[in-house]
């Protein structure tokens, strides 16, 4: 069953009547049986969106559909959802078994059936052996699995996870996220997974929905969104190390790497002055603005103006004929790749990260010329941030 959000808006009003638009006219279709990563920086409206799908919050505007059914006015308990939060929220005085069975007792499932369903879910999430323990006798990852088993035991139509891994340490996070992916695949349940961690979302999602300030930025398969970001926000948000950004300029369909707004004014006098009178020389002498340190990168059909050039760390190619020379500041070789830190050509306080094949021998202090892989390089309008 798919989930459709149609122009869903949530506005919170504070006591002083000031308003926060937490979610702004959000249109999303979450395809049936898929795991969707709802991703974005803190405060962008991820949890609010999830709670509206759950029915814990009511949208100010818009409709929410589960399949063809409009659930906008349906209370949470009638929606058929399983919810898992960041803090596992298990009942501490109950055993694992009792925790998992709890939702079934509420809906009066016969004891024997409840026991067998709880065991089945516990086995599914890999804690079948721990049924008699109390939550405090479990690791964080195990507790979170109990929470997932408890969310699944009612056989919900939708599984909603709000930062389920953020209380776990790095190793457990990795392990548990793979578990979640496996459980989701095995059950085929439509799942929304909220996180602010781009790597986490990229690694387990069939699709990601990237939000900023309550507004949907881009939706698609993780690799597609990484490869074809529609704006600067998306390009910056995805990727480790992050994309390198340079100030640039489009002049007559050429893309220049330029130092933003800094121009040098040059006086240009006519050539062959010997044939001219002093007045003529004065009349023909004029000032021209020359961008400081501009480097022609490539042809780019776009209107003249300031741009931001984004180049992924893996988008640089060591190339004697390359347009940009950069000084290497630091070199780290990790297996197949060499990671370089280079200085900004215009600003010593700024640096960039480049990843090249480790077969290139470079060392700190070298000046190396680079060209760029066209599919790893993006040009954004400086004002709107839209990709050009
Ligand atoms: N009950 C509330 N009352 C007022 N404002 C709220 C309320 N809940 C959330 N907000 C505001 O709405 C915006 C979105 O909040 P939300 O919790 O959805 O963000 P989030 O993307 O889940 O962030 P995080 O990654 O930090 O969990 C924020 O600006 C937040 O301050
Ligand atoms: Mg949140």
mmCIF file of C-alpha atoms and ligand atoms in Angstrom:
data_model
loop_
_atom_site.group_PDB
_atom_site.id
_atom_site.type_symbol
_atom_site.label_atom_id
_atom_site.label_comp_id
_atom_site.label_asym_id
_atom_site.label_seq_id
_atom_site.Cartn_x
_atom_site.Cartn_y
_atom_site.Cartn_z
ATOM 1 C CA UNK A 1 0.000 0.000 0.000
ATOM 2 C CA UNK A 2 1.442 3.347 -0.970
ATOM 3 C CA UNK A 3 1.217 6.556 1.062
ATOM 4 C CA UNK A 4 0.350 9.844 -0.563
ATOM 5 C CA UNK A 5 0.850 13.259 0.939
ATOM 6 C CA UNK A 6 -0.988 15.966 -0.970
ATOM 7 C CA UNK A 7 0.004 19.554 -0.278
ATOM 8 C CA UNK A 8 0.423 18.804 3.413
ATOM 9 C CA UNK A 9 1.176 21.843 5.551
ATOM 10 C CA UNK A 10 1.769 22.069 9.284
ATOM 11 C CA UNK A 11 2.013 25.383 11.052
ATOM 12 C CA UNK A 12 2.813 25.593 14.761
ATOM 13 C CA UNK A 13 1.650 28.634 16.643
ATOM 14 C CA UNK A 14 3.538 29.740 19.716
ATOM 15 C CA UNK A 15 1.935 31.473 22.721
ATOM 16 C CA UNK A 16 3.032 34.852 21.386
ATOM 17 C CA UNK A 17 1.171 34.005 18.130
ATOM 18 C CA UNK A 18 4.394 33.698 16.139
ATOM 19 C CA UNK A 19 4.123 30.934 13.567
ATOM 20 C CA UNK A 20 6.518 28.236 12.410
ATOM 21 C CA UNK A 21 5.777 26.607 9.094
ATOM 22 C CA UNK A 22 7.227 23.210 9.956
ATOM 23 C CA UNK A 23 6.033 21.516 6.762
ATOM 24 C CA UNK A 24 5.144 23.488 3.691
ATOM 25 C CA UNK A 25 2.816 22.120 0.984
ATOM 26 C CA UNK A 26 4.546 18.766 0.912
ATOM 27 C CA UNK A 27 3.689 16.504 -2.016
ATOM 28 C CA UNK A 28 5.159 13.028 -1.753
ATOM 29 C CA UNK A 29 4.227 9.536 -2.849
ATOM 30 C CA UNK A 30 5.789 6.751 -0.801
ATOM 31 C CA UNK A 31 5.617 3.660 -3.002
ATOM 32 C CA UNK A 32 4.188 0.442 -1.642
ATOM 33 C CA UNK A 33 6.694 -1.920 -0.040
ATOM 34 C CA UNK A 34 9.608 0.508 -0.224
ATOM 35 C CA UNK A 35 11.819 2.026 2.420
ATOM 36 C CA UNK A 36 11.881 5.789 2.134
ATOM 37 C CA UNK A 37 14.498 7.863 3.910
ATOM 38 C CA UNK A 38 13.123 11.207 5.047
ATOM 39 C CA UNK A 39 16.261 13.289 5.281
ATOM 40 C CA UNK A 40 17.280 16.831 6.110
ATOM 41 C CA UNK A 41 18.945 19.073 8.678
ATOM 42 C CA UNK A 42 17.661 19.498 12.219
ATOM 43 C CA UNK A 43 14.358 21.357 12.338
ATOM 44 C CA UNK A 44 13.487 20.846 8.657
ATOM 45 C CA UNK A 45 10.191 19.128 9.468
ATOM 46 C CA UNK A 46 11.010 15.422 9.292
ATOM 47 C CA UNK A 47 9.431 14.365 12.590
ATOM 48 C CA UNK A 48 6.447 16.624 11.992
ATOM 49 C CA UNK A 49 5.882 14.902 8.642
ATOM 50 C CA UNK A 50 6.187 11.470 10.234
ATOM 51 C CA UNK A 51 3.766 12.339 13.027
ATOM 52 C CA UNK A 52 1.230 13.591 10.505
ATOM 53 C CA UNK A 53 1.484 10.262 8.660
ATOM 54 C CA UNK A 54 1.041 8.553 12.038
ATOM 55 C CA UNK A 55 -1.953 10.719 12.939
ATOM 56 C CA UNK A 56 -0.299 12.164 16.045
ATOM 57 C CA UNK A 57 -0.367 15.611 14.466
ATOM 58 C CA UNK A 58 -3.080 17.058 12.306
ATOM 59 C CA UNK A 59 -2.108 18.971 9.165
ATOM 60 C CA UNK A 60 -3.423 22.519 8.778
ATOM 61 C CA UNK A 61 -3.877 21.853 5.104
ATOM 62 C CA UNK A 62 -3.620 18.974 2.671
ATOM 63 C CA UNK A 63 -4.668 15.329 2.659
ATOM 64 C CA UNK A 64 -2.946 12.055 3.500
ATOM 65 C CA UNK A 65 -3.874 8.804 1.762
ATOM 66 C CA UNK A 66 -3.011 5.203 2.567
ATOM 67 C CA UNK A 67 -3.664 3.573 -0.787
ATOM 68 C CA UNK A 68 -7.013 5.011 -1.888
ATOM 69 C CA UNK A 69 -8.178 5.623 1.653
ATOM 70 C CA UNK A 70 -8.117 9.204 2.921
ATOM 71 C CA UNK A 71 -6.762 8.831 6.463
ATOM 72 C CA UNK A 72 -6.363 12.548 7.223
ATOM 73 C CA UNK A 73 -9.134 12.503 9.843
ATOM 74 C CA UNK A 74 -8.456 8.999 11.147
ATOM 75 C CA UNK A 75 -7.009 8.667 14.685
ATOM 76 C CA UNK A 76 -3.591 6.951 14.986
ATOM 77 C CA UNK A 77 -4.965 3.670 16.353
ATOM 78 C CA UNK A 78 -7.158 3.223 13.296
ATOM 79 C CA UNK A 79 -4.420 3.842 10.750
ATOM 80 C CA UNK A 80 -2.537 0.580 11.127
ATOM 81 C CA UNK A 81 0.871 2.029 11.793
ATOM 82 C CA UNK A 82 3.876 0.825 13.751
ATOM 83 C CA UNK A 83 5.983 3.565 15.275
ATOM 84 C CA UNK A 84 9.552 3.474 16.588
ATOM 85 C CA UNK A 85 11.192 6.459 18.232
ATOM 86 C CA UNK A 86 14.757 7.459 18.928
ATOM 87 C CA UNK A 87 14.579 6.381 22.579
ATOM 88 C CA UNK A 88 13.285 2.871 22.617
ATOM 89 C CA UNK A 89 10.540 3.680 25.131
ATOM 90 C CA UNK A 90 10.224 0.101 26.368
ATOM 91 C CA UNK A 91 8.401 -0.646 29.597
ATOM 92 C CA UNK A 92 11.276 -1.239 32.037
ATOM 93 C CA UNK A 93 9.368 -3.503 34.442
ATOM 94 C CA UNK A 94 8.204 -5.854 31.668
ATOM 95 C CA UNK A 95 10.201 -8.611 30.000
ATOM 96 C CA UNK A 96 11.022 -8.485 26.312
ATOM 97 C CA UNK A 97 8.170 -10.896 25.670
ATOM 98 C CA UNK A 98 5.684 -8.763 27.610
ATOM 99 C CA UNK A 99 6.886 -5.622 25.844
ATOM 100 C CA UNK A 100 6.375 -7.129 22.421
ATOM 101 C CA UNK A 101 2.981 -8.608 23.334
ATOM 102 C CA UNK A 102 1.686 -5.424 24.890
ATOM 103 C CA UNK A 103 0.037 -3.956 21.755
ATOM 104 C CA UNK A 104 -1.773 -7.266 21.203
ATOM 105 C CA UNK A 105 -3.222 -7.299 24.723
ATOM 106 C CA UNK A 106 -4.739 -3.908 24.016
ATOM 107 C CA UNK A 107 -6.648 -5.312 21.062
ATOM 108 C CA UNK A 108 -7.576 -8.510 22.928
ATOM 109 C CA UNK A 109 -5.676 -11.027 20.836
ATOM 110 C CA UNK A 110 -5.985 -14.456 22.541
ATOM 111 C CA UNK A 111 -2.967 -15.226 24.755
ATOM 112 C CA UNK A 112 -1.716 -18.240 22.813
ATOM 113 C CA UNK A 113 -1.796 -16.385 19.496
ATOM 114 C CA UNK A 114 -0.167 -13.328 21.049
ATOM 115 C CA UNK A 115 2.661 -15.486 22.406
ATOM 116 C CA UNK A 116 3.364 -17.080 19.074
ATOM 117 C CA UNK A 117 3.192 -13.776 17.179
ATOM 118 C CA UNK A 118 5.569 -12.159 19.690
ATOM 119 C CA UNK A 119 8.019 -15.028 19.278
ATOM 120 C CA UNK A 120 7.780 -14.783 15.497
ATOM 121 C CA UNK A 121 8.562 -11.056 15.560
ATOM 122 C CA UNK A 122 11.388 -11.528 18.052
ATOM 123 C CA UNK A 123 12.919 -14.169 15.793
ATOM 124 C CA UNK A 124 12.521 -11.863 12.805
ATOM 125 C CA UNK A 125 14.484 -9.072 14.472
ATOM 126 C CA UNK A 126 17.033 -11.510 15.920
ATOM 127 C CA UNK A 127 16.254 -11.362 19.649
ATOM 128 C CA UNK A 128 14.288 -14.620 19.900
ATOM 129 C CA UNK A 129 16.612 -15.891 22.618
ATOM 130 C CA UNK A 130 16.201 -12.883 24.894
ATOM 131 C CA UNK A 131 12.481 -13.039 25.599
ATOM 132 C CA UNK A 132 12.751 -13.375 29.375
ATOM 133 C CA UNK A 133 15.140 -10.483 29.921
ATOM 134 C CA UNK A 134 14.209 -7.020 31.115
ATOM 135 C CA UNK A 135 15.144 -4.063 28.896
ATOM 136 C CA UNK A 136 18.005 -2.942 31.124
ATOM 137 C CA UNK A 137 19.677 -6.307 30.565
ATOM 138 C CA UNK A 138 19.925 -5.586 26.836
ATOM 139 C CA UNK A 139 22.317 -3.531 24.741
ATOM 140 C CA UNK A 140 21.003 -0.406 23.011
ATOM 141 C CA UNK A 141 20.829 -2.196 19.673
ATOM 142 C CA UNK A 142 18.907 -5.085 21.209
ATOM 143 C CA UNK A 143 16.487 -2.704 22.903
ATOM 144 C CA UNK A 144 15.849 -0.978 19.612
ATOM 145 C CA UNK A 145 15.103 -4.359 18.021
ATOM 146 C CA UNK A 146 12.538 -5.028 20.748
ATOM 147 C CA UNK A 147 10.959 -1.687 19.901
ATOM 148 C CA UNK A 148 10.842 -2.677 16.222
ATOM 149 C CA UNK A 149 9.348 -6.091 17.046
ATOM 150 C CA UNK A 150 6.732 -4.346 19.192
ATOM 151 C CA UNK A 151 5.926 -1.967 16.338
ATOM 152 C CA UNK A 152 5.550 -4.863 13.895
ATOM 153 C CA UNK A 153 3.591 -7.302 16.023
ATOM 154 C CA UNK A 154 0.207 -5.782 15.148
ATOM 155 C CA UNK A 155 1.049 -6.313 11.455
ATOM 156 C CA UNK A 156 0.781 -2.638 10.613
ATOM 157 C CA UNK A 157 0.324 -1.364 7.080
ATOM 158 C CA UNK A 158 3.119 1.137 7.558
ATOM 159 C CA UNK A 159 6.279 1.230 9.660
ATOM 160 C CA UNK A 160 7.389 4.675 10.798
ATOM 161 C CA UNK A 161 10.857 5.105 12.303
ATOM 162 C CA UNK A 162 12.020 8.414 13.790
ATOM 163 C CA UNK A 163 15.829 8.459 14.097
ATOM 164 C CA UNK A 164 15.781 4.905 15.436
ATOM 165 C CA UNK A 165 19.569 4.593 15.505
ATOM 166 C CA UNK A 166 20.680 7.869 17.018
ATOM 167 C CA UNK A 167 21.115 6.502 20.541
ATOM 168 C CA UNK A 168 23.444 3.755 19.354
ATOM 169 C CA UNK A 169 27.210 3.882 19.060
ATOM 170 C CA UNK A 170 28.805 3.906 15.614
ATOM 171 C CA UNK A 171 29.277 0.152 15.253
ATOM 172 C CA UNK A 172 25.799 -0.731 16.485
ATOM 173 C CA UNK A 173 24.288 1.914 14.262
ATOM 174 C CA UNK A 174 25.808 0.290 11.230
ATOM 175 C CA UNK A 175 24.735 -3.179 12.275
ATOM 176 C CA UNK A 176 21.219 -2.174 13.271
ATOM 177 C CA UNK A 177 20.586 -0.210 10.090
ATOM 178 C CA UNK A 178 21.431 -3.284 8.033
ATOM 179 C CA UNK A 179 19.044 -5.256 10.229
ATOM 180 C CA UNK A 180 16.283 -2.740 9.641
ATOM 181 C CA UNK A 181 16.835 -3.013 5.908
ATOM 182 C CA UNK A 182 16.675 -6.810 6.095
ATOM 183 C CA UNK A 183 13.518 -6.779 8.249
ATOM 184 C CA UNK A 184 11.890 -4.324 5.874
ATOM 185 C CA UNK A 185 12.757 -6.483 2.851
ATOM 186 C CA UNK A 186 11.508 -9.645 4.507
ATOM 187 C CA UNK A 187 8.215 -8.135 5.600
ATOM 188 C CA UNK A 188 7.733 -5.950 2.511
ATOM 189 C CA UNK A 189 6.164 -3.299 4.739
ATOM 190 C CA UNK A 190 6.023 0.279 3.465
ATOM 191 C CA UNK A 191 8.498 2.107 5.700
ATOM 192 C CA UNK A 192 9.413 5.706 6.374
ATOM 193 C CA UNK A 193 12.784 6.153 8.045
ATOM 194 C CA UNK A 194 13.598 9.603 9.419
ATOM 195 C CA UNK A 195 17.225 10.623 9.814
ATOM 196 C CA UNK A 196 19.452 13.664 9.524
ATOM 197 C CA UNK A 197 22.396 11.425 8.646
ATOM 198 C CA UNK A 198 22.850 11.444 4.899
ATOM 199 C CA UNK A 199 25.057 8.387 4.831
ATOM 200 C CA UNK A 200 22.520 6.404 6.807
ATOM 201 C CA UNK A 201 19.684 7.447 4.516
ATOM 202 C CA UNK A 202 21.714 6.833 1.365
ATOM 203 C CA UNK A 203 22.762 3.364 2.473
ATOM 204 C CA UNK A 204 19.401 1.843 3.310
ATOM 205 C CA UNK A 205 16.735 3.785 1.398
ATOM 206 C CA UNK A 206 15.102 2.772 -1.842
ATOM 207 C CA UNK A 207 14.336 6.452 -2.233
ATOM 208 C CA UNK A 208 15.199 9.542 -0.272
ATOM 209 C CA UNK A 209 13.063 12.611 0.293
ATOM 210 C CA UNK A 210 15.328 15.523 1.083
ATOM 211 C CA UNK A 211 13.767 18.465 2.957
ATOM 212 C CA UNK A 212 14.919 21.895 4.034
ATOM 213 C CA UNK A 213 12.853 24.430 6.006
ATOM 214 C CA UNK A 214 9.743 22.296 5.619
ATOM 215 C CA UNK A 215 10.041 22.279 1.830
ATOM 216 C CA UNK A 216 10.739 19.213 -0.260
ATOM 217 C CA UNK A 217 13.992 19.707 -2.156
ATOM 218 C CA UNK A 218 14.406 16.515 -4.138
ATOM 219 C CA UNK A 219 13.081 12.972 -4.253
ATOM 220 C CA UNK A 220 14.674 9.955 -5.883
ATOM 221 C CA UNK A 221 16.945 6.984 -5.591
ATOM 222 C CA UNK A 222 19.910 7.932 -3.395
ATOM 223 C CA UNK A 223 22.510 7.546 -6.129
ATOM 224 C CA UNK A 224 20.396 9.501 -8.588
ATOM 225 C CA UNK A 225 19.980 12.413 -6.192
ATOM 226 C CA UNK A 226 23.718 12.345 -5.489
ATOM 227 C CA UNK A 227 24.543 12.298 -9.201
ATOM 228 C CA UNK A 228 21.957 14.842 -10.276
ATOM 229 C CA UNK A 229 21.338 17.330 -7.481
ATOM 230 C CA UNK A 230 18.802 19.946 -8.515
ATOM 231 C CA UNK A 231 20.203 22.671 -6.299
ATOM 232 C CA UNK A 232 23.106 23.724 -4.141
ATOM 233 C CA UNK A 233 21.448 22.597 -0.904
ATOM 234 C CA UNK A 234 21.068 19.031 -2.168
ATOM 235 C CA UNK A 235 24.625 18.949 -3.542
ATOM 236 C CA UNK A 236 26.020 20.164 -0.230
ATOM 237 C CA UNK A 237 23.912 17.899 1.925
ATOM 238 C CA UNK A 238 24.873 14.635 0.225
ATOM 239 C CA UNK A 239 28.394 13.245 0.079
ATOM 240 C CA UNK A 240 31.358 12.616 2.369
ATOM 241 C CA UNK A 241 33.730 14.311 2.094
ATOM 242 C CA UNK A 242 31.374 17.097 1.022
ATOM 243 C CA UNK A 243 31.340 18.671 -2.406
ATOM 244 C CA UNK A 244 33.960 21.401 -2.996
ATOM 245 C CA UNK A 245 32.518 24.811 -3.759
ATOM 246 C CA UNK A 246 34.261 27.523 -5.735
ATOM 247 C CA UNK A 247 33.121 31.008 -6.627
ATOM 248 C CA UNK A 248 32.658 31.253 -10.362
ATOM 249 C CA UNK A 249 31.375 33.379 -13.126
ATOM 250 C CA UNK A 250 29.827 32.840 -16.515
ATOM 251 C CA UNK A 251 31.172 35.236 -19.110
ATOM 252 C CA UNK A 252 30.088 34.838 -22.713
ATOM 253 C CA UNK A 253 29.282 31.150 -22.353
ATOM 254 C CA UNK A 254 32.599 30.375 -20.676
ATOM 255 C CA UNK A 255 32.727 29.143 -17.113
ATOM 256 C CA UNK A 256 35.416 30.875 -15.096
ATOM 257 C CA UNK A 257 36.675 29.993 -11.692
ATOM 258 C CA UNK A 258 36.904 33.453 -10.239
ATOM 259 C CA UNK A 259 37.434 35.080 -6.918
ATOM 260 C CA UNK A 260 33.830 36.114 -6.521
ATOM 261 C CA UNK A 261 33.405 39.836 -6.713
ATOM 262 C CA UNK A 262 37.007 40.981 -6.512
ATOM 263 C CA UNK A 263 37.998 42.854 -9.612
ATOM 264 C CA UNK A 264 41.131 44.717 -10.472
ATOM 265 C CA UNK A 265 40.726 47.851 -12.523
ATOM 266 C CA UNK A 266 43.216 48.116 -15.350
ATOM 267 C CA UNK A 267 43.839 51.105 -17.524
ATOM 268 C CA UNK A 268 43.956 50.156 -21.151
ATOM 269 C CA UNK A 269 45.699 52.589 -23.479
ATOM 270 C CA UNK A 270 45.627 52.322 -27.266
ATOM 271 C CA UNK A 271 48.458 50.578 -29.080
ATOM 272 C CA UNK A 272 50.723 52.424 -31.581
ATOM 273 C CA UNK A 273 50.552 55.630 -29.606
ATOM 274 C CA UNK A 274 53.277 57.179 -31.760
ATOM 275 C CA UNK A 275 50.679 57.836 -34.466
ATOM 276 C CA UNK A 276 48.268 59.572 -32.083
ATOM 277 C CA UNK A 277 47.960 62.989 -30.534
ATOM 278 C CA UNK A 278 47.927 63.311 -26.765
ATOM 279 C CA UNK A 279 44.220 64.170 -26.819
ATOM 280 C CA UNK A 280 43.446 61.086 -28.885
ATOM 281 C CA UNK A 281 45.427 58.886 -26.530
ATOM 282 C CA UNK A 282 43.524 60.335 -23.575
ATOM 283 C CA UNK A 283 40.196 59.823 -25.309
ATOM 284 C CA UNK A 284 40.961 56.222 -26.189
ATOM 285 C CA UNK A 285 42.321 55.261 -22.777
ATOM 286 C CA UNK A 286 39.736 53.565 -20.589
ATOM 287 C CA UNK A 287 39.435 51.462 -17.501
ATOM 288 C CA UNK A 288 38.512 47.808 -17.669
ATOM 289 C CA UNK A 289 37.510 45.468 -14.878
ATOM 290 C CA UNK A 290 39.516 42.266 -14.785
ATOM 291 C CA UNK A 291 38.534 39.476 -12.416
ATOM 292 C CA UNK A 292 41.472 38.507 -10.242
ATOM 293 C CA UNK A 293 42.826 35.004 -10.828
ATOM 294 C CA UNK A 294 40.193 33.660 -13.130
ATOM 295 C CA UNK A 295 40.610 30.274 -14.659
ATOM 296 C CA UNK A 296 38.631 29.146 -17.659
ATOM 297 C CA UNK A 297 37.121 25.796 -16.825
ATOM 298 C CA UNK A 298 34.893 24.909 -19.754
ATOM 299 C CA UNK A 299 32.228 26.101 -22.139
ATOM 300 C CA UNK A 300 28.926 26.552 -20.402
ATOM 301 C CA UNK A 301 25.842 27.834 -22.132
ATOM 302 C CA UNK A 302 24.208 30.022 -19.525
ATOM 303 C CA UNK A 303 23.472 33.711 -19.023
ATOM 304 C CA UNK A 304 26.362 35.874 -17.780
ATOM 305 C CA UNK A 305 26.500 36.141 -14.001
ATOM 306 C CA UNK A 306 27.905 34.886 -10.746
ATOM 307 C CA UNK A 307 27.704 31.178 -10.105
ATOM 308 C CA UNK A 308 28.846 28.623 -7.579
ATOM 309 C CA UNK A 309 30.887 25.759 -8.984
ATOM 310 C CA UNK A 310 30.564 22.462 -7.123
ATOM 311 C CA UNK A 311 33.071 19.701 -7.767
ATOM 312 C CA UNK A 312 32.786 16.374 -5.987
ATOM 313 C CA UNK A 313 36.035 15.176 -4.339
ATOM 314 C CA UNK A 314 36.145 12.292 -6.839
ATOM 315 C CA UNK A 315 35.577 14.682 -9.757
ATOM 316 C CA UNK A 316 39.192 15.847 -10.032
ATOM 317 C CA UNK A 317 41.613 14.284 -12.524
ATOM 318 C CA UNK A 318 45.378 14.781 -12.373
ATOM 319 C CA UNK A 319 46.049 16.252 -15.799
ATOM 320 C CA UNK A 320 49.149 18.123 -17.007
ATOM 321 C CA UNK A 321 46.975 20.125 -19.363
ATOM 322 C CA UNK A 322 44.265 20.738 -16.782
ATOM 323 C CA UNK A 323 43.009 24.292 -16.273
ATOM 324 C CA UNK A 324 43.449 24.511 -12.523
ATOM 325 C CA UNK A 325 46.706 24.262 -10.610
ATOM 326 C CA UNK A 326 46.403 23.570 -6.900
ATOM 327 C CA UNK A 327 48.955 23.284 -4.157
ATOM 328 C CA UNK A 328 48.809 20.071 -2.178
ATOM 329 C CA UNK A 329 48.635 20.656 1.534
ATOM 330 C CA UNK A 330 48.206 17.141 2.871
ATOM 331 C CA UNK A 331 48.137 13.599 1.452
ATOM 332 C CA UNK A 332 46.430 10.564 2.984
ATOM 333 C CA UNK A 333 46.491 7.261 1.162
ATOM 334 C CA UNK A 334 43.763 4.879 2.219
ATOM 335 C CA UNK A 335 43.807 1.680 0.182
ATOM 336 C CA UNK A 336 42.694 2.286 -3.379
ATOM 337 C CA UNK A 337 42.267 6.039 -2.997
ATOM 338 C CA UNK A 338 44.437 8.961 -2.122
ATOM 339 C CA UNK A 339 42.750 11.794 -0.325
ATOM 340 C CA UNK A 340 44.303 15.202 -0.822
ATOM 341 C CA UNK A 341 43.755 18.420 1.030
ATOM 342 C CA UNK A 342 44.529 21.340 -1.281
ATOM 343 C CA UNK A 343 44.646 25.051 -0.687
ATOM 344 C CA UNK A 344 42.123 27.369 -2.239
ATOM 345 C CA UNK A 345 43.936 29.100 -5.087
ATOM 346 C CA UNK A 346 42.655 32.502 -3.933
ATOM 347 C CA UNK A 347 42.327 32.161 -0.209
ATOM 348 C CA UNK A 348 44.900 30.496 2.045
ATOM 349 C CA UNK A 349 42.376 29.997 4.810
ATOM 350 C CA UNK A 350 40.183 27.769 2.696
ATOM 351 C CA UNK A 351 40.934 24.228 1.639
ATOM 352 C CA UNK A 352 39.345 21.503 -0.421
ATOM 353 C CA UNK A 353 39.268 17.735 -0.477
ATOM 354 C CA UNK A 354 40.135 15.731 -3.540
ATOM 355 C CA UNK A 355 40.094 11.967 -3.969
ATOM 356 C CA UNK A 356 42.325 10.520 -6.674
ATOM 357 C CA UNK A 357 43.560 7.077 -7.605
ATOM 358 C CA UNK A 358 46.438 6.053 -5.342
ATOM 359 C CA UNK A 359 48.601 5.261 -8.391
ATOM 360 C CA UNK A 360 49.358 8.994 -8.634
ATOM 361 C CA UNK A 361 52.387 9.875 -6.564
ATOM 362 C CA UNK A 362 51.939 13.294 -5.052
ATOM 363 C CA UNK A 363 53.266 14.841 -1.894
ATOM 364 C CA UNK A 364 52.589 17.872 0.236
ATOM 365 C CA UNK A 365 53.920 21.049 -1.348
ATOM 366 C CA UNK A 366 53.507 19.775 -4.937
ATOM 367 C CA UNK A 367 51.639 21.918 -7.380
ATOM 368 C CA UNK A 368 49.381 19.695 -9.424
ATOM 369 C CA UNK A 369 47.215 20.510 -12.398
ATOM 370 C CA UNK A 370 43.711 19.161 -12.495
ATOM 371 C CA UNK A 371 40.897 18.838 -14.942
ATOM 372 C CA UNK A 372 37.399 17.745 -13.957
ATOM 373 C CA UNK A 373 35.006 14.922 -14.676
ATOM 374 C CA UNK A 374 32.008 16.665 -16.249
ATOM 375 C CA UNK A 375 29.496 14.405 -14.503
ATOM 376 C CA UNK A 376 30.993 15.230 -11.089
ATOM 377 C CA UNK A 377 30.871 18.954 -11.554
ATOM 378 C CA UNK A 378 27.866 21.230 -11.161
ATOM 379 C CA UNK A 379 27.213 24.882 -11.759
ATOM 380 C CA UNK A 380 24.648 26.655 -9.604
ATOM 381 C CA UNK A 381 23.056 30.051 -9.933
ATOM 382 C CA UNK A 382 24.509 32.115 -7.100
ATOM 383 C CA UNK A 383 21.216 33.706 -6.107
ATOM 384 C CA UNK A 384 18.686 30.888 -6.455
ATOM 385 C CA UNK A 385 21.068 27.973 -5.897
ATOM 386 C CA UNK A 386 19.395 26.129 -8.787
ATOM 387 C CA UNK A 387 21.612 23.959 -10.953
ATOM 388 C CA UNK A 388 22.314 25.495 -14.354
HETATM 389 N N1 LIG B 1 5.046 21.322 19.072
HETATM 390 C C1 LIG B 1 5.706 22.287 18.441
HETATM 391 N N2 LIG B 1 5.435 23.589 18.663
HETATM 392 C C2 LIG B 1 6.075 24.574 18.017
HETATM 393 N N3 LIG B 1 7.015 24.356 17.072
HETATM 394 C C3 LIG B 1 7.337 23.091 16.799
HETATM 395 C C4 LIG B 1 6.702 21.990 17.461
HETATM 396 N N4 LIG B 1 7.224 20.842 16.978
HETATM 397 C C5 LIG B 1 8.150 21.207 16.055
HETATM 398 N N5 LIG B 1 8.220 22.558 15.938
HETATM 399 C C6 LIG B 1 9.077 23.324 15.012
HETATM 400 O O1 LIG B 1 8.831 22.864 13.706
HETATM 401 C C7 LIG B 1 10.025 22.732 12.963
HETATM 402 C C8 LIG B 1 10.189 21.319 12.495
HETATM 403 O O2 LIG B 1 10.389 20.472 13.591
HETATM 404 P P1 LIG B 1 10.649 18.912 13.464
HETATM 405 O O3 LIG B 1 10.663 18.343 14.831
HETATM 406 O O4 LIG B 1 9.688 18.340 12.493
HETATM 407 O O5 LIG B 1 12.112 18.890 12.838
HETATM 408 P P2 LIG B 1 13.074 17.647 12.512
HETATM 409 O O6 LIG B 1 13.396 17.741 11.064
HETATM 410 O O7 LIG B 1 12.456 16.397 12.999
HETATM 411 O O8 LIG B 1 14.390 18.010 13.337
HETATM 412 P P3 LIG B 1 15.410 17.073 14.176
HETATM 413 O O9 LIG B 1 16.350 16.471 13.162
HETATM 414 O O10 LIG B 1 16.107 18.036 15.057
HETATM 415 O O11 LIG B 1 14.617 16.060 14.912
HETATM 416 C C9 LIG B 1 11.120 23.222 13.884
HETATM 417 O O12 LIG B 1 11.374 24.564 13.585
HETATM 418 C C10 LIG B 1 10.540 23.061 15.262
HETATM 419 O O13 LIG B 1 11.081 23.993 16.155
HETATM 420 MG MG1 LIG B 2 12.964 15.037 14.520
#
